[in-house]
PDB file of C-alpha atoms in Angstrom:
ATOM      1  CA  UNK I   1      15.918 -31.040 152.727  1.00  0.00           C
ATOM      2  CA  UNK I   2      11.847 -29.697 151.589  1.00  0.00           C
ATOM      3  CA  UNK I   3      10.251 -29.434 155.682  1.00  0.00           C
ATOM      4  CA  UNK I   4       6.765 -29.469 154.510  1.00  0.00           C
ATOM      5  CA  UNK I   5       4.597 -31.905 154.951  1.00  0.00           C
ATOM      6  CA  UNK I   6       1.518 -32.959 151.770  1.00  0.00           C
ATOM      7  CA  UNK I   7      -1.828 -32.403 151.900  1.00  0.00           C
ATOM      8  CA  UNK I   8      -2.887 -35.507 150.485  1.00  0.00           C
ATOM      9  CA  UNK I   9      -3.976 -37.644 153.222  1.00  0.00           C
ATOM     10  CA  UNK I  10      -4.915 -40.677 151.233  1.00  0.00           C
ATOM     11  CA  UNK I  11      -4.981 -44.228 152.819  1.00  0.00           C
ATOM     12  CA  UNK I  12      -5.079 -47.755 150.706  1.00  0.00           C
ATOM     13  CA  UNK I  13      -7.599 -50.589 151.193  1.00  0.00           C
ATOM     14  CA  UNK I  14      -5.375 -52.569 152.069  1.00  0.00           C
ATOM     15  CA  UNK I  15      -3.891 -50.270 154.782  1.00  0.00           C
ATOM     16  CA  UNK I  16      -6.702 -49.139 156.070  1.00  0.00           C
ATOM     17  CA  UNK I  17      -7.445 -53.331 156.671  1.00  0.00           C
ATOM     18  CA  UNK I  18      -3.863 -53.302 158.347  1.00  0.00           C
ATOM     19  CA  UNK I  19      -5.201 -50.990 160.577  1.00  0.00           C
ATOM     20  CA  UNK I  20      -7.802 -52.498 161.657  1.00  0.00           C
ATOM     21  CA  UNK I  21      -6.057 -55.773 161.891  1.00  0.00           C
ATOM     22  CA  UNK I  22      -4.282 -54.706 164.268  1.00  0.00           C
ATOM     23  CA  UNK I  23      -6.295 -52.764 166.930  1.00  0.00           C
ATOM     24  CA  UNK I  24      -7.239 -55.824 167.407  1.00  0.00           C
ATOM     25  CA  UNK I  25      -4.120 -56.831 168.766  1.00  0.00           C
ATOM     26  CA  UNK I  26      -3.118 -58.012 171.979  1.00  0.00           C
ATOM     27  CA  UNK I  27       0.824 -57.836 173.140  1.00  0.00           C
ATOM     28  CA  UNK I  28       1.326 -61.082 176.046  1.00  0.00           C
ATOM     29  CA  UNK I  29       0.064 -59.858 179.756  1.00  0.00           C
ATOM     30  CA  UNK I  30       3.965 -59.580 181.838  1.00  0.00           C
ATOM     31  CA  UNK I  31       3.714 -61.300 184.887  1.00  0.00           C
ATOM     32  CA  UNK I  32       2.915 -57.947 187.817  1.00  0.00           C
ATOM     33  CA  UNK I  33      -0.425 -58.127 184.964  1.00  0.00           C
ATOM     34  CA  UNK I  34      -1.686 -61.298 187.961  1.00  0.00           C
ATOM     35  CA  UNK I  35      -2.003 -60.379 191.186  1.00  0.00           C
ATOM     36  CA  UNK I  36      -2.455 -64.579 192.012  1.00  0.00           C
ATOM     37  CA  UNK I  37       1.665 -64.842 194.813  1.00  0.00           C
ATOM     38  CA  UNK I  38       0.762 -68.277 194.675  1.00  0.00           C
ATOM     39  CA  UNK I  39       1.974 -68.949 190.875  1.00  0.00           C
ATOM     40  CA  UNK I  40       4.699 -66.904 191.279  1.00  0.00           C
ATOM     41  CA  UNK I  41       7.229 -69.479 192.140  1.00  0.00           C
ATOM     42  CA  UNK I  42       5.388 -71.672 188.884  1.00  0.00           C
ATOM     43  CA  UNK I  43       5.852 -69.213 186.700  1.00  0.00           C
ATOM     44  CA  UNK I  44       9.118 -67.518 187.175  1.00  0.00           C
ATOM     45  CA  UNK I  45      10.156 -71.436 185.839  1.00  0.00           C
ATOM     46  CA  UNK I  46       7.994 -70.998 183.382  1.00  0.00           C
ATOM     47  CA  UNK I  47       9.124 -68.586 181.726  1.00  0.00           C
ATOM     48  CA  UNK I  48      12.829 -69.053 182.512  1.00  0.00           C
ATOM     49  CA  UNK I  49      12.080 -71.814 179.691  1.00  0.00           C
ATOM     50  CA  UNK I  50      10.688 -69.645 177.677  1.00  0.00           C
ATOM     51  CA  UNK I  51      11.755 -68.609 174.181  1.00  0.00           C
ATOM     52  CA  UNK I  52      12.875 -65.384 174.297  1.00  0.00           C
ATOM     53  CA  UNK I  53      14.671 -62.232 171.518  1.00  0.00           C
ATOM     54  CA  UNK I  54      17.519 -62.132 171.455  1.00  0.00           C
ATOM     55  CA  UNK I  55      20.305 -58.630 172.740  1.00  0.00           C
ATOM     56  CA  UNK I  56      16.260 -56.945 172.818  1.00  0.00           C
ATOM     57  CA  UNK I  57      14.328 -59.717 173.639  1.00  0.00           C
ATOM     58  CA  UNK I  58      10.027 -59.881 174.603  1.00  0.00           C
ATOM     59  CA  UNK I  59       9.838 -59.199 178.749  1.00  0.00           C
ATOM     60  CA  UNK I  60       7.174 -61.128 179.613  1.00  0.00           C
ATOM     61  CA  UNK I  61       8.832 -63.909 179.141  1.00  0.00           C
ATOM     62  CA  UNK I  62      12.372 -63.724 180.731  1.00  0.00           C
ATOM     63  CA  UNK I  63      12.106 -64.081 185.469  1.00  0.00           C
ATOM     64  CA  UNK I  64      13.099 -60.169 184.990  1.00  0.00           C
ATOM     65  CA  UNK I  65       9.591 -59.583 184.808  1.00  0.00           C
ATOM     66  CA  UNK I  66       8.532 -61.292 188.019  1.00  0.00           C
ATOM     67  CA  UNK I  67      11.500 -59.266 189.964  1.00  0.00           C
ATOM     68  CA  UNK I  68       9.518 -57.004 192.642  1.00  0.00           C
ATOM     69  CA  UNK I  69       9.397 -53.298 191.070  1.00  0.00           C
ATOM     70  CA  UNK I  70      12.008 -52.417 194.258  1.00  0.00           C
ATOM     71  CA  UNK I  71      14.516 -54.445 191.703  1.00  0.00           C
ATOM     72  CA  UNK I  72      13.979 -53.897 189.191  1.00  0.00           C
ATOM     73  CA  UNK I  73      12.639 -50.008 187.880  1.00  0.00           C
ATOM     74  CA  UNK I  74      13.935 -49.828 183.849  1.00  0.00           C
ATOM     75  CA  UNK I  75      13.908 -46.962 182.474  1.00  0.00           C
ATOM     76  CA  UNK I  76      11.178 -46.502 180.298  1.00  0.00           C
ATOM     77  CA  UNK I  77      11.100 -45.715 176.211  1.00  0.00           C
ATOM     78  CA  UNK I  78       8.740 -46.093 172.285  1.00  0.00           C
ATOM     79  CA  UNK I  79       9.924 -47.102 170.134  1.00  0.00           C
ATOM     80  CA  UNK I  80       8.227 -46.173 166.329  1.00  0.00           C
ATOM     81  CA  UNK I  81       7.189 -48.820 163.685  1.00  0.00           C
ATOM     82  CA  UNK I  82       5.495 -46.786 160.880  1.00  0.00           C
ATOM     83  CA  UNK I  83       4.287 -48.242 158.000  1.00  0.00           C
ATOM     84  CA  UNK I  84       3.319 -46.798 155.012  1.00  0.00           C
ATOM     85  CA  UNK I  85       2.408 -48.730 151.216  1.00  0.00           C
ATOM     86  CA  UNK I  86       5.273 -48.926 148.914  1.00  0.00           C
ATOM     87  CA  UNK I  87       5.237 -48.735 145.249  1.00  0.00           C
ATOM     88  CA  UNK I  88       4.347 -52.624 144.394  1.00  0.00           C
ATOM     89  CA  UNK I  89       1.421 -52.477 147.600  1.00  0.00           C
ATOM     90  CA  UNK I  90       4.143 -54.185 150.078  1.00  0.00           C
ATOM     91  CA  UNK I  91       4.681 -52.549 153.240  1.00  0.00           C
ATOM     92  CA  UNK I  92       8.136 -50.656 154.299  1.00  0.00           C
ATOM     93  CA  UNK I  93       8.509 -49.427 157.829  1.00  0.00           C
ATOM     94  CA  UNK I  94      10.686 -45.771 158.356  1.00  0.00           C
ATOM     95  CA  UNK I  95      14.815 -46.351 160.281  1.00  0.00           C
ATOM     96  CA  UNK I  96      17.213 -43.688 161.412  1.00  0.00           C
ATOM     97  CA  UNK I  97      20.922 -44.308 161.010  1.00  0.00           C
ATOM     98  CA  UNK I  98      22.459 -42.593 164.851  1.00  0.00           C
ATOM     99  CA  UNK I  99      25.215 -39.731 164.313  1.00  0.00           C
ATOM    100  CA  UNK I 100      28.534 -41.207 164.198  1.00  0.00           C
ATOM    101  CA  UNK I 101      28.867 -37.986 167.014  1.00  0.00           C
ATOM    102  CA  UNK I 102      26.384 -39.884 169.917  1.00  0.00           C
ATOM    103  CA  UNK I 103      28.307 -41.354 172.404  1.00  0.00           C
ATOM    104  CA  UNK I 104      25.637 -44.139 172.687  1.00  0.00           C
ATOM    105  CA  UNK I 105      24.779 -46.870 169.407  1.00  0.00           C
ATOM    106  CA  UNK I 106      26.604 -44.162 167.763  1.00  0.00           C
ATOM    107  CA  UNK I 107      26.552 -45.912 163.271  1.00  0.00           C
ATOM    108  CA  UNK I 108      23.440 -48.035 164.416  1.00  0.00           C
ATOM    109  CA  UNK I 109      21.250 -48.671 162.508  1.00  0.00           C
ATOM    110  CA  UNK I 110      17.202 -48.187 164.575  1.00  0.00           C
ATOM    111  CA  UNK I 111      13.455 -47.197 164.984  1.00  0.00           C
ATOM    112  CA  UNK I 112      13.261 -43.581 165.808  1.00  0.00           C
ATOM    113  CA  UNK I 113      12.220 -43.215 169.325  1.00  0.00           C
ATOM    114  CA  UNK I 114      12.925 -42.297 173.071  1.00  0.00           C
ATOM    115  CA  UNK I 115      13.155 -42.031 176.025  1.00  0.00           C
ATOM    116  CA  UNK I 116       9.929 -40.849 178.187  1.00  0.00           C
ATOM    117  CA  UNK I 117       9.648 -37.687 178.812  1.00  0.00           C
ATOM    118  CA  UNK I 118       7.327 -36.500 182.440  1.00  0.00           C
ATOM    119  CA  UNK I 119       5.128 -34.904 180.118  1.00  0.00           C
ATOM    120  CA  UNK I 120       4.459 -37.454 178.002  1.00  0.00           C
ATOM    121  CA  UNK I 121       1.131 -38.812 178.224  1.00  0.00           C
ATOM    122  CA  UNK I 122       1.181 -42.512 177.010  1.00  0.00           C
ATOM    123  CA  UNK I 123       3.694 -44.783 174.601  1.00  0.00           C
ATOM    124  CA  UNK I 124       2.291 -43.574 171.510  1.00  0.00           C
ATOM    125  CA  UNK I 125       2.991 -39.915 172.341  1.00  0.00           C
ATOM    126  CA  UNK I 126       6.508 -40.816 174.017  1.00  0.00           C
ATOM    127  CA  UNK I 127       7.531 -42.345 170.310  1.00  0.00           C
ATOM    128  CA  UNK I 128       6.241 -40.410 168.450  1.00  0.00           C
ATOM    129  CA  UNK I 129       7.372 -36.948 168.987  1.00  0.00           C
ATOM    130  CA  UNK I 130      11.044 -38.452 169.435  1.00  0.00           C
ATOM    131  CA  UNK I 131       9.846 -39.677 165.883  1.00  0.00           C
ATOM    132  CA  UNK I 132       9.291 -35.117 165.873  1.00  0.00           C
ATOM    133  CA  UNK I 133      12.566 -34.334 166.725  1.00  0.00           C
ATOM    134  CA  UNK I 134      14.777 -36.797 165.359  1.00  0.00           C
ATOM    135  CA  UNK I 135      13.558 -36.827 161.989  1.00  0.00           C
ATOM    136  CA  UNK I 136      10.296 -34.143 161.817  1.00  0.00           C
ATOM    137  CA  UNK I 137       7.354 -36.751 161.080  1.00  0.00           C
ATOM    138  CA  UNK I 138       4.350 -35.046 162.207  1.00  0.00           C
ATOM    139  CA  UNK I 139       2.683 -36.645 164.669  1.00  0.00           C
ATOM    140  CA  UNK I 140      -0.274 -35.947 163.377  1.00  0.00           C
ATOM    141  CA  UNK I 141       0.761 -37.623 160.160  1.00  0.00           C
ATOM    142  CA  UNK I 142       0.933 -41.110 161.800  1.00  0.00           C
ATOM    143  CA  UNK I 143      -2.788 -43.020 162.842  1.00  0.00           C
ATOM    144  CA  UNK I 144      -1.242 -45.246 165.603  1.00  0.00           C
ATOM    145  CA  UNK I 145      -2.746 -48.144 165.901  1.00  0.00           C
ATOM    146  CA  UNK I 146      -0.945 -51.171 168.703  1.00  0.00           C
ATOM    147  CA  UNK I 147       1.471 -51.087 170.689  1.00  0.00           C
ATOM    148  CA  UNK I 148       3.901 -54.226 171.526  1.00  0.00           C
ATOM    149  CA  UNK I 149       4.529 -55.980 174.300  1.00  0.00           C
ATOM    150  CA  UNK I 150       8.235 -54.609 175.909  1.00  0.00           C
ATOM    151  CA  UNK I 151      11.249 -54.999 174.957  1.00  0.00           C
ATOM    152  CA  UNK I 152      14.269 -54.811 176.948  1.00  0.00           C
ATOM    153  CA  UNK I 153      17.273 -52.980 175.561  1.00  0.00           C
ATOM    154  CA  UNK I 154      20.830 -54.235 175.881  1.00  0.00           C
ATOM    155  CA  UNK I 155      20.964 -51.834 179.037  1.00  0.00           C
ATOM    156  CA  UNK I 156      18.183 -53.425 180.310  1.00  0.00           C
ATOM    157  CA  UNK I 157      15.965 -50.672 179.445  1.00  0.00           C
ATOM    158  CA  UNK I 158      12.226 -51.307 178.447  1.00  0.00           C
ATOM    159  CA  UNK I 159      11.431 -50.208 174.948  1.00  0.00           C
ATOM    160  CA  UNK I 160       7.585 -50.186 173.859  1.00  0.00           C
ATOM    161  CA  UNK I 161       7.095 -50.211 170.125  1.00  0.00           C
ATOM    162  CA  UNK I 162       4.434 -48.673 168.779  1.00  0.00           C
ATOM    163  CA  UNK I 163       3.026 -49.199 165.560  1.00  0.00           C
ATOM    164  CA  UNK I 164       1.281 -46.804 163.252  1.00  0.00           C
ATOM    165  CA  UNK I 165       0.626 -46.216 160.245  1.00  0.00           C
ATOM    166  CA  UNK I 166       1.847 -43.133 157.596  1.00  0.00           C
ATOM    167  CA  UNK I 167      -1.139 -41.437 156.506  1.00  0.00           C
ATOM    168  CA  UNK I 168       1.346 -40.232 153.563  1.00  0.00           C
ATOM    169  CA  UNK I 169       3.676 -41.610 151.479  1.00  0.00           C
ATOM    170  CA  UNK I 170       5.160 -38.753 150.522  1.00  0.00           C
ATOM    171  CA  UNK I 171       6.353 -37.327 153.552  1.00  0.00           C
ATOM    172  CA  UNK I 172       9.975 -35.642 153.651  1.00  0.00           C
ATOM    173  CA  UNK I 173      12.852 -36.544 156.160  1.00  0.00           C
ATOM    174  CA  UNK I 174      13.933 -34.042 157.737  1.00  0.00           C
ATOM    175  CA  UNK I 175      16.870 -35.056 159.630  1.00  0.00           C
ATOM    176  CA  UNK I 176      18.296 -33.365 163.036  1.00  0.00           C
ATOM    177  CA  UNK I 177      22.052 -33.406 161.847  1.00  0.00           C
ATOM    178  CA  UNK I 178      23.159 -34.036 166.334  1.00  0.00           C
ATOM    179  CA  UNK I 179      21.423 -37.611 165.885  1.00  0.00           C
ATOM    180  CA  UNK I 180      20.191 -38.533 163.177  1.00  0.00           C
ATOM    181  CA  UNK I 181      23.024 -39.143 160.095  1.00  0.00           C
ATOM    182  CA  UNK I 182      20.966 -41.039 157.782  1.00  0.00           C
ATOM    183  CA  UNK I 183      16.476 -41.779 157.231  1.00  0.00           C
ATOM    184  CA  UNK I 184      15.437 -44.649 155.020  1.00  0.00           C
ATOM    185  CA  UNK I 185      12.837 -47.562 154.940  1.00  0.00           C
ATOM    186  CA  UNK I 186      12.557 -50.802 154.531  1.00  0.00           C
ATOM    187  CA  UNK I 187      10.332 -53.958 153.266  1.00  0.00           C
ATOM    188  CA  UNK I 188       8.731 -55.104 156.878  1.00  0.00           C
ATOM    189  CA  UNK I 189       8.779 -58.098 155.311  1.00  0.00           C
ATOM    190  CA  UNK I 190      12.258 -59.064 155.153  1.00  0.00           C
ATOM    191  CA  UNK I 191      13.048 -59.870 158.703  1.00  0.00           C
ATOM    192  CA  UNK I 192      11.167 -63.255 158.427  1.00  0.00           C
ATOM    193  CA  UNK I 193      13.022 -64.142 155.700  1.00  0.00           C
ATOM    194  CA  UNK I 194      16.429 -65.899 155.354  1.00  0.00           C
ATOM    195  CA  UNK I 195      18.261 -63.563 153.150  1.00  0.00           C
ATOM    196  CA  UNK I 196      20.131 -61.378 153.864  1.00  0.00           C
ATOM    197  CA  UNK I 197      20.395 -62.175 157.093  1.00  0.00           C
ATOM    198  CA  UNK I 198      23.227 -63.728 159.325  1.00  0.00           C
ATOM    199  CA  UNK I 199      23.668 -64.963 162.996  1.00  0.00           C
ATOM    200  CA  UNK I 200      26.075 -64.843 166.208  1.00  0.00           C
ATOM    201  CA  UNK I 201      26.267 -67.209 168.374  1.00  0.00           C
ATOM    202  CA  UNK I 202      26.736 -65.685 171.863  1.00  0.00           C
ATOM    203  CA  UNK I 203      26.223 -66.545 176.007  1.00  0.00           C
ATOM    204  CA  UNK I 204      24.590 -65.242 179.070  1.00  0.00           C
ATOM    205  CA  UNK I 205      24.779 -65.983 182.127  1.00  0.00           C
ATOM    206  CA  UNK I 206      25.709 -70.179 181.005  1.00  0.00           C
ATOM    207  CA  UNK I 207      22.920 -69.517 178.358  1.00  0.00           C
ATOM    208  CA  UNK I 208      23.915 -69.460 174.240  1.00  0.00           C
ATOM    209  CA  UNK I 209      21.804 -67.239 172.536  1.00  0.00           C
ATOM    210  CA  UNK I 210      21.810 -65.230 168.958  1.00  0.00           C
ATOM    211  CA  UNK I 211      22.331 -62.561 167.021  1.00  0.00           C
ATOM    212  CA  UNK I 212      20.565 -62.002 164.106  1.00  0.00           C
ATOM    213  CA  UNK I 213      22.049 -59.219 161.742  1.00  0.00           C
ATOM    214  CA  UNK I 214      19.933 -58.073 158.140  1.00  0.00           C
ATOM    215  CA  UNK I 215      22.796 -57.234 155.880  1.00  0.00           C
ATOM    216  CA  UNK I 216      20.567 -54.516 152.971  1.00  0.00           C
ATOM    217  CA  UNK I 217      21.311 -52.158 150.753  1.00  0.00           C
ATOM    218  CA  UNK I 218      19.424 -49.341 149.355  1.00  0.00           C
ATOM    219  CA  UNK I 219      20.423 -46.521 147.145  1.00  0.00           C
ATOM    220  CA  UNK I 220      23.996 -48.092 146.899  1.00  0.00           C
ATOM    221  CA  UNK I 221      24.147 -47.239 150.387  1.00  0.00           C
ATOM    222  CA  UNK I 222      24.797 -50.672 152.792  1.00  0.00           C
ATOM    223  CA  UNK I 223      22.600 -50.989 156.547  1.00  0.00           C
ATOM    224  CA  UNK I 224      23.548 -53.579 158.561  1.00  0.00           C
ATOM    225  CA  UNK I 225      20.209 -54.102 161.083  1.00  0.00           C
ATOM    226  CA  UNK I 226      20.475 -56.032 164.128  1.00  0.00           C
ATOM    227  CA  UNK I 227      20.087 -56.138 167.709  1.00  0.00           C
ATOM    228  CA  UNK I 228      16.984 -54.761 169.645  1.00  0.00           C
ATOM    229  CA  UNK I 229      15.838 -52.896 166.497  1.00  0.00           C
ATOM    230  CA  UNK I 230      15.821 -55.719 164.845  1.00  0.00           C
ATOM    231  CA  UNK I 231      14.140 -58.633 167.200  1.00  0.00           C
ATOM    232  CA  UNK I 232      11.834 -55.682 167.882  1.00  0.00           C
ATOM    233  CA  UNK I 233      11.567 -55.310 163.979  1.00  0.00           C
ATOM    234  CA  UNK I 234      10.861 -59.557 163.658  1.00  0.00           C
ATOM    235  CA  UNK I 235       8.407 -59.222 165.832  1.00  0.00           C
ATOM    236  CA  UNK I 236       6.359 -56.428 163.887  1.00  0.00           C
ATOM    237  CA  UNK I 237       6.400 -58.854 161.515  1.00  0.00           C
ATOM    238  CA  UNK I 238       6.092 -61.275 162.227  1.00  0.00           C
ATOM    239  CA  UNK I 239       1.621 -59.730 164.244  1.00  0.00           C
ATOM    240  CA  UNK I 240       0.986 -58.373 160.708  1.00  0.00           C
ATOM    241  CA  UNK I 241       1.489 -61.040 159.039  1.00  0.00           C
ATOM    242  CA  UNK I 242       0.784 -63.632 160.555  1.00  0.00           C
ATOM    243  CA  UNK I 243       3.630 -66.251 160.359  1.00  0.00           C
ATOM    244  CA  UNK I 244       6.481 -67.046 161.765  1.00  0.00           C
ATOM    245  CA  UNK I 245      10.212 -66.470 160.378  1.00  0.00           C
ATOM    246  CA  UNK I 246      12.299 -68.425 157.960  1.00  0.00           C
ATOM    247  CA  UNK I 247      14.562 -68.730 160.637  1.00  0.00           C
ATOM    248  CA  UNK I 248      15.110 -70.121 164.036  1.00  0.00           C
ATOM    249  CA  UNK I 249      14.538 -66.534 165.759  1.00  0.00           C
ATOM    250  CA  UNK I 250      15.485 -67.754 169.953  1.00  0.00           C
ATOM    251  CA  UNK I 251      16.786 -69.442 171.853  1.00  0.00           C
ATOM    252  CA  UNK I 252      15.524 -70.963 175.419  1.00  0.00           C
ATOM    253  CA  UNK I 253      16.690 -70.439 178.868  1.00  0.00           C
ATOM    254  CA  UNK I 254      17.802 -67.440 178.791  1.00  0.00           C
ATOM    255  CA  UNK I 255      18.816 -66.019 182.506  1.00  0.00           C
ATOM    256  CA  UNK I 256      18.645 -62.453 183.277  1.00  0.00           C
ATOM    257  CA  UNK I 257      20.128 -62.134 186.816  1.00  0.00           C
ATOM    258  CA  UNK I 258      18.420 -62.493 189.678  1.00  0.00           C
ATOM    259  CA  UNK I 259      19.402 -58.266 191.353  1.00  0.00           C
ATOM    260  CA  UNK I 260      19.711 -56.428 188.688  1.00  0.00           C
ATOM    261  CA  UNK I 261      21.940 -52.982 189.367  1.00  0.00           C
ATOM    262  CA  UNK I 262      22.269 -49.491 187.212  1.00  0.00           C
ATOM    263  CA  UNK I 263      25.302 -51.504 185.777  1.00  0.00           C
ATOM    264  CA  UNK I 264      23.664 -54.415 184.531  1.00  0.00           C
ATOM    265  CA  UNK I 265      24.624 -54.904 181.068  1.00  0.00           C
ATOM    266  CA  UNK I 266      24.496 -58.186 178.604  1.00  0.00           C
ATOM    267  CA  UNK I 267      26.793 -58.811 176.174  1.00  0.00           C
TER     268      UNK I 267
END
């Protein structure tokens, strides 16, 4: 596969306007951003009743965020929501299908990304470094515009979604075969629509919640987008298009164990 980087760096007015819009976005503060201990108990009660994304849920609205650092020290990771303008002017996002040989989440659709390394300066560097390693995306082609609030993965890994805009939609991916089986793209607005979507009801600590599945087909290949990836893209699409999804995204009273162990896994 051709791994050369095209030398056209033009951006449309639409993408420049989007970049300006997203740079003004401020993610909700986590509870530990406020040192007022008097409100701690109230915050726990309030957040326990808020709505949270399913199987990959926004950390700031869950009780786990109020736990002292010595109780809950999740490893940090970042994923790249790399947007570009399609031939019809629609916003599209780059996705990968993980290698079937991987020990975790094998064969699943995901966003480029991975765990942070000590040498990473920030979450944007983690996301773009991993994207380069996984699909050969040169970080210089990505205009990082904002970071969303942290999500917690099924294994309670703290995942930071990083939104970047691709400066050249003719980028030719070079997937690392050890990690990535396929690279494709999908329309971002799809994650706000009820078309090609289904959901399953599950239960966690006595409360029911939904997992969303998006069926997508491209170049005669079928992909299933669900879990953390779907949750992150629903949130990203809501922010980009400044409107909620056309379906019930979340369920209330989604609780997390008061003491989180290293092997704690959501169902």
